[in-house]
Short mmCIF file of C-alpha atoms and ligand atoms in Angstrom, two decimals:
data_model
loop_
_atom_site.label_atom_id
_atom_site.label_comp_id
_atom_site.label_asym_id
_atom_site.label_seq_id
_atom_site.Cartn_x
_atom_site.Cartn_y
_atom_site.Cartn_z
CA MET A 1 8.68 25.25 20.27
CA ASN A 2 5.45 25.68 22.28
CA CYS A 3 3.57 22.86 23.05
CA ILE A 4 0.03 23.14 24.02
CA ALA A 5 -2.21 20.53 24.95
CA VAL A 6 -6.28 21.30 24.70
CA TYR A 7 -6.98 18.66 27.16
CA SER A 8 -10.12 17.77 29.40
CA SER A 9 -11.35 14.75 31.14
CA LYS A 10 -14.08 16.24 30.59
CA GLY A 11 -15.95 15.02 26.81
CA GLY A 12 -18.03 17.60 24.33
CA VAL A 13 -16.66 20.51 26.50
CA GLY A 14 -14.94 22.70 23.63
CA LYS A 15 -11.51 20.52 23.53
CA THR A 16 -11.86 20.30 19.33
CA ALA A 17 -13.18 23.47 19.01
CA THR A 18 -10.64 25.10 20.88
CA ALA A 19 -7.54 23.38 19.84
CA VAL A 20 -9.09 24.01 15.80
CA ASN A 21 -9.96 27.77 16.28
CA LEU A 22 -6.62 28.67 18.36
CA ALA A 23 -4.30 26.74 15.78
CA TYR A 24 -5.53 29.18 13.22
CA ALA A 25 -5.24 32.26 14.83
CA SER A 26 -1.92 31.19 15.54
CA ALA A 27 -0.96 30.21 12.25
CA PHE A 28 -3.08 33.43 10.93
CA ARG A 29 -0.64 35.61 13.48
CA GLY A 30 3.00 34.52 11.75
CA LYS A 31 3.74 31.38 13.92
CA LYS A 32 4.30 28.27 11.96
CA THR A 33 1.86 25.89 13.78
CA LEU A 34 1.30 22.28 14.34
CA LEU A 35 -2.43 21.00 14.85
CA CYS A 36 -1.92 17.46 15.69
CA ASP A 37 -5.24 15.46 16.62
CA ILE A 38 -4.41 12.00 19.25
CA ASP A 39 -8.67 11.97 19.35
CA PRO A 40 -9.35 8.84 17.79
CA GLN A 41 -13.27 10.54 16.34
CA GLY A 42 -10.71 12.50 14.21
CA ALA A 43 -12.74 15.78 14.60
CA SER A 44 -10.50 18.18 13.89
CA SER A 45 -9.12 16.52 10.97
CA TYR A 46 -12.83 16.30 9.97
CA TYR A 47 -12.70 20.15 10.57
CA TYR A 48 -9.72 20.77 8.34
CA ARG A 49 -10.54 17.90 5.87
CA ILE A 50 -7.37 16.16 6.29
CA PRO A 51 -7.41 12.00 5.05
CA ILE A 52 -4.92 9.87 6.82
CA LYS A 53 -2.23 9.53 3.18
CA GLY A 54 -0.01 6.42 3.91
CA LYS A 55 -0.12 3.38 6.41
CA PHE A 56 -0.09 6.04 9.50
CA ASN A 57 -1.25 4.23 12.85
CA LYS A 58 -0.36 4.05 16.62
CA LYS A 59 2.76 2.25 15.63
CA GLN A 60 4.43 5.13 13.93
CA PHE A 61 2.63 7.83 15.71
CA LEU A 62 4.44 6.23 19.07
CA LYS A 63 8.03 5.80 17.40
CA GLY A 64 7.76 8.95 16.83
CA LYS A 65 7.68 8.25 12.90
CA PHE A 66 5.31 11.02 12.24
CA LYS A 67 7.58 13.71 10.32
CA ASN A 68 6.19 11.36 6.96
CA PHE A 69 2.32 11.94 7.53
CA ILE A 70 2.04 16.02 8.67
CA GLN A 71 0.03 17.23 6.01
CA LYS A 72 -0.64 21.13 5.08
CA THR A 73 -3.68 22.14 5.51
CA THR A 74 -5.45 24.57 2.51
CA TYR A 75 -4.20 27.71 5.21
CA PRO A 76 -0.49 29.56 5.02
CA ASN A 77 2.07 28.51 8.91
CA LEU A 78 -0.84 25.60 9.48
CA ASP A 79 -0.16 22.00 9.01
CA LEU A 80 -2.49 18.80 10.22
CA LEU A 81 -0.93 15.81 11.58
CA PRO A 82 -4.48 13.77 11.31
CA SER A 83 -5.58 11.09 13.72
CA HIS A 84 -6.05 7.07 13.30
CA PHE A 85 -8.53 5.34 14.34
CA SER A 86 -6.41 3.05 16.48
CA PHE A 87 -5.22 6.16 18.46
CA ARG A 88 -8.01 4.55 20.69
CA ASN A 89 -5.28 1.97 22.08
CA LEU A 90 -2.53 4.26 22.55
CA ASP A 91 -3.06 3.68 26.02
CA LEU A 92 -2.61 -0.12 25.42
CA ALA A 93 0.26 0.29 23.37
CA LEU A 94 1.95 2.93 25.80
CA ASN A 95 1.14 0.36 28.54
CA THR A 96 2.09 -2.78 27.67
CA GLU A 97 5.38 -1.56 24.63
CA GLY A 98 6.45 0.61 27.83
CA ASP A 99 6.72 3.51 25.46
CA ASN A 100 6.84 6.73 27.65
CA GLU A 101 9.03 9.01 25.49
CA LEU A 102 5.81 11.72 23.52
CA LYS A 103 7.82 14.35 24.63
CA GLN A 104 11.13 13.09 22.95
CA ASN A 105 9.35 12.31 19.87
CA PHE A 106 7.17 16.14 19.66
CA ALA A 107 11.03 17.90 20.31
CA SER A 108 11.79 16.41 16.83
CA LEU A 109 9.38 18.61 15.87
CA LYS A 110 11.50 21.59 17.02
CA ASP A 111 12.65 23.54 14.26
CA ASP A 112 9.94 23.36 12.07
CA TYR A 113 6.96 24.72 14.02
CA GLU A 114 6.98 27.11 16.91
CA VAL A 115 3.50 26.34 18.26
CA LEU A 116 2.10 22.30 18.53
CA PHE A 117 -1.35 21.76 19.60
CA PHE A 118 -2.65 18.45 20.87
CA ASP A 119 -6.03 17.64 20.55
CA CYS A 120 -6.95 15.13 23.14
CA PRO A 121 -9.41 12.75 23.70
CA PRO A 122 -11.54 13.56 26.83
CA SER A 123 -9.78 10.78 29.27
CA MET A 124 -7.82 10.29 32.55
CA THR A 125 -5.60 8.09 31.65
CA LEU A 126 -1.52 7.06 30.70
CA LEU A 127 -1.89 8.72 27.34
CA SER A 128 -3.82 11.81 29.10
CA GLU A 129 -0.18 11.53 31.42
CA ASN A 130 2.02 11.66 28.52
CA LEU A 131 0.13 14.47 26.42
CA ILE A 132 -0.05 16.33 29.91
CA MET A 133 3.72 15.98 30.61
CA ALA A 134 4.97 16.43 26.67
CA ALA A 135 3.42 19.23 27.10
CA ASP A 136 4.36 23.09 28.01
CA GLN A 137 1.03 24.49 28.17
CA VAL A 138 -2.13 22.69 28.74
CA VAL A 139 -5.15 24.80 27.97
CA MET A 140 -8.52 23.33 29.75
CA PRO A 141 -12.10 24.02 28.25
CA VAL A 142 -14.29 24.18 31.67
CA ILE A 143 -18.17 25.22 31.11
CA PRO A 144 -19.66 26.59 34.03
CA THR A 145 -20.97 23.83 35.88
CA THR A 146 -20.21 21.68 38.97
CA LEU A 147 -19.05 18.49 36.79
CA SER A 148 -17.10 20.67 34.76
CA ILE A 149 -15.38 22.73 37.37
CA ARG A 150 -14.97 18.54 39.50
CA ALA A 151 -13.10 17.98 36.17
CA LEU A 152 -10.57 20.59 37.21
CA ALA A 153 -9.97 19.85 40.50
CA GLN A 154 -9.89 16.01 39.16
CA SER A 155 -7.08 17.39 37.00
CA MET A 156 -5.19 19.29 39.82
CA LYS A 157 -4.86 16.67 41.49
CA LEU A 158 -3.46 14.37 38.62
CA PHE A 159 -0.91 16.83 38.05
CA ASP A 160 0.02 16.60 41.68
CA LYS A 161 0.56 12.83 41.47
CA ILE A 162 2.27 12.42 37.95
CA GLY A 163 4.38 15.47 39.17
CA ALA A 164 3.52 18.47 36.86
CA GLU A 165 3.75 21.76 37.20
CA ARG A 166 -0.01 23.12 38.03
CA LYS A 167 1.73 26.40 37.01
CA LYS A 168 1.31 24.91 33.16
CA LEU A 169 -2.40 24.48 33.64
CA ARG A 170 -4.85 27.39 32.18
CA ALA A 171 -8.07 26.80 32.13
CA PHE A 172 -11.41 28.92 30.79
CA PHE A 173 -15.09 29.30 30.87
CA SER A 174 -15.82 27.42 27.76
CA MET A 175 -19.84 27.56 26.07
CA VAL A 176 -20.65 29.78 28.46
CA GLU A 177 -24.22 31.34 28.42
CA ARG A 178 -25.39 34.45 30.51
CA ARG A 179 -29.05 33.81 30.82
CA LYS A 180 -27.86 30.45 32.53
CA LYS A 181 -28.24 32.00 36.51
CA MET A 182 -25.71 29.28 37.13
CA HIS A 183 -23.63 29.82 34.31
CA VAL A 184 -23.30 33.27 36.02
CA ASP A 185 -23.16 32.43 39.60
CA THR A 186 -20.15 29.81 38.21
CA VAL A 187 -18.04 32.10 36.13
CA ARG A 188 -17.97 34.69 38.59
CA ALA A 189 -16.90 33.00 41.83
CA TYR A 190 -13.87 31.20 39.45
CA ARG A 191 -13.07 33.87 36.95
CA LYS A 192 -10.59 35.23 39.57
CA LYS A 193 -8.87 32.84 40.13
CA LYS A 194 -5.12 32.65 39.34
CA VAL A 195 -5.83 29.14 37.12
CA PHE A 196 -8.03 30.72 35.34
CA LEU A 197 -7.29 32.54 32.07
CA LYS A 198 -9.51 36.21 31.40
CA THR A 199 -10.68 34.94 28.60
CA LEU A 200 -14.06 33.49 28.17
CA ILE A 201 -15.52 31.51 24.64
CA PRO A 202 -19.24 32.16 25.00
CA TYR A 203 -22.22 29.61 23.90
CA LEU A 204 -22.22 30.69 19.93
CA ALA A 205 -23.68 29.04 17.41
CA ASP A 206 -21.36 29.54 14.32
CA VAL A 207 -19.14 27.03 16.70
CA GLU A 208 -21.52 24.78 15.68
CA LYS A 209 -21.62 26.07 12.27
CA MET A 210 -18.25 24.58 11.95
CA GLY A 211 -19.38 20.31 11.72
CA VAL A 212 -20.59 21.88 8.30
CA THR A 213 -18.39 24.29 7.00
CA ARG A 214 -15.44 22.49 7.96
CA GLU A 215 -13.39 25.56 8.65
CA PRO A 216 -12.36 27.56 11.39
CA VAL A 217 -14.39 30.68 12.46
CA ALA A 218 -12.72 33.41 11.33
CA VAL A 219 -12.88 32.07 7.90
CA PHE A 220 -16.18 32.31 7.40
CA ARG A 221 -17.38 34.40 9.78
CA PRO A 222 -14.31 36.35 9.99
CA THR A 223 -15.75 39.58 12.18
CA SER A 224 -18.02 37.52 14.23
CA PRO A 225 -18.01 36.88 18.09
CA ALA A 226 -16.71 33.82 17.78
CA ALA A 227 -13.92 34.43 15.94
CA PHE A 228 -12.64 37.63 18.22
CA ALA A 229 -13.49 35.22 21.14
CA TYR A 230 -10.88 32.98 19.86
CA ASP A 231 -8.44 35.19 19.13
CA ARG A 232 -8.56 36.77 21.75
CA LEU A 233 -8.15 33.66 23.74
CA TRP A 234 -4.95 32.93 21.01
CA MET A 235 -3.68 36.08 22.49
CA GLU A 236 -3.45 35.37 25.84
CA VAL A 237 -2.83 31.57 26.13
CA TRP A 238 0.77 32.99 23.52
CA LYS A 239 0.84 35.91 26.61
CA ARG A 240 1.38 33.30 29.25
CA ARG A 241 3.35 31.09 27.64
CA CYS A 242 5.72 28.97 29.90
N1 ATP B 301 -18.60 28.02 22.22
C1 ATP B 301 -19.65 26.97 21.67
N2 ATP B 301 -20.79 27.59 21.16
C2 ATP B 301 -21.38 26.57 21.05
N3 ATP B 301 -21.37 25.41 19.93
C3 ATP B 301 -19.52 24.64 20.72
C4 ATP B 301 -18.91 25.67 21.47
N4 ATP B 301 -17.53 25.19 21.67
C5 ATP B 301 -17.83 23.20 21.15
N5 ATP B 301 -19.45 23.61 20.97
C6 ATP B 301 -20.19 22.72 20.21
O1 ATP B 301 -20.32 21.61 21.49
C7 ATP B 301 -20.27 20.06 20.58
C8 ATP B 301 -18.65 19.57 21.12
O2 ATP B 301 -17.32 20.30 21.18
P1 ATP B 301 -15.76 19.54 20.81
O3 ATP B 301 -15.73 18.81 19.87
O4 ATP B 301 -15.56 20.76 20.67
O5 ATP B 301 -15.88 19.06 21.93
P2 ATP B 301 -14.58 18.29 22.70
O6 ATP B 301 -14.28 18.77 23.89
O7 ATP B 301 -13.21 18.66 21.91
O8 ATP B 301 -15.41 16.36 22.65
P3 ATP B 301 -14.98 15.22 23.10
O9 ATP B 301 -14.81 15.35 24.33
O10 ATP B 301 -16.24 14.18 22.36
O11 ATP B 301 -13.76 15.25 22.06
C9 ATP B 301 -19.45 20.29 19.55
O12 ATP B 301 -21.35 20.18 18.19
C10 ATP B 301 -19.44 21.49 18.89
O13 ATP B 301 -19.57 22.12 17.83
MG1 MG B 302 -12.78 16.42 20.75
#
């Protein structure tokens, strides 16, 4: 099983769009895939139209009792673990209950899934540390702007501090707008660095439309540039798996 955390400390950089579309690409290409929505905003669950069934909350999540709450999506090979509003306090629960075992909890799914995605909340907290440690790869969207590049540098620092291997970090440029000189210059300056994947995701209106269609782009626009870009990104992430 390959665990992929889609993570950035920065908000609004395209983590959820990436997790939703990469999970779809993975499942479409035949891999049994689970998307875990760890963000209390619940955007991945919303996009896949998955409500919470039963009494699921942060306590069950931290105890690893989440198997019963995993739900099938309408797409073959793709399941989703929805988030819960109580996940906003996961950090506090991790601190106070001393539970640091997300990695082992997720390992219990190894016979059920080939690929696990975490849609992480935007933070740099104990929860982020646990998710980074639990992941085999950390995929990080970076908008080609100063603050996003700074978030990447800060994340590298965080990796060092918690003893996570930097070689599992995979950054890629997200929401790239070729008409903006800063985007073009930043991509040119950083693209060849080892931490960056070659594929970039352009700024495309079809990605925003997911909020209306509540489907991955490859479902409602299968031959669109957005669908191709996420599929290419998935192929590269899978090829470079640890
Ligand atoms: N490639 C793209 N082109 C155009 N719009 C995009 C693209 N990627 C994401 N968006 C839009 O940008 C907004 C933020 O994206 P998204 O929710 O994926 O970011 P996020 O990093 O998950 O945010 P948060 O930190 O709040 O969880 C959304 O409205 C989304 O539709
Ligand atoms: Mg998100």
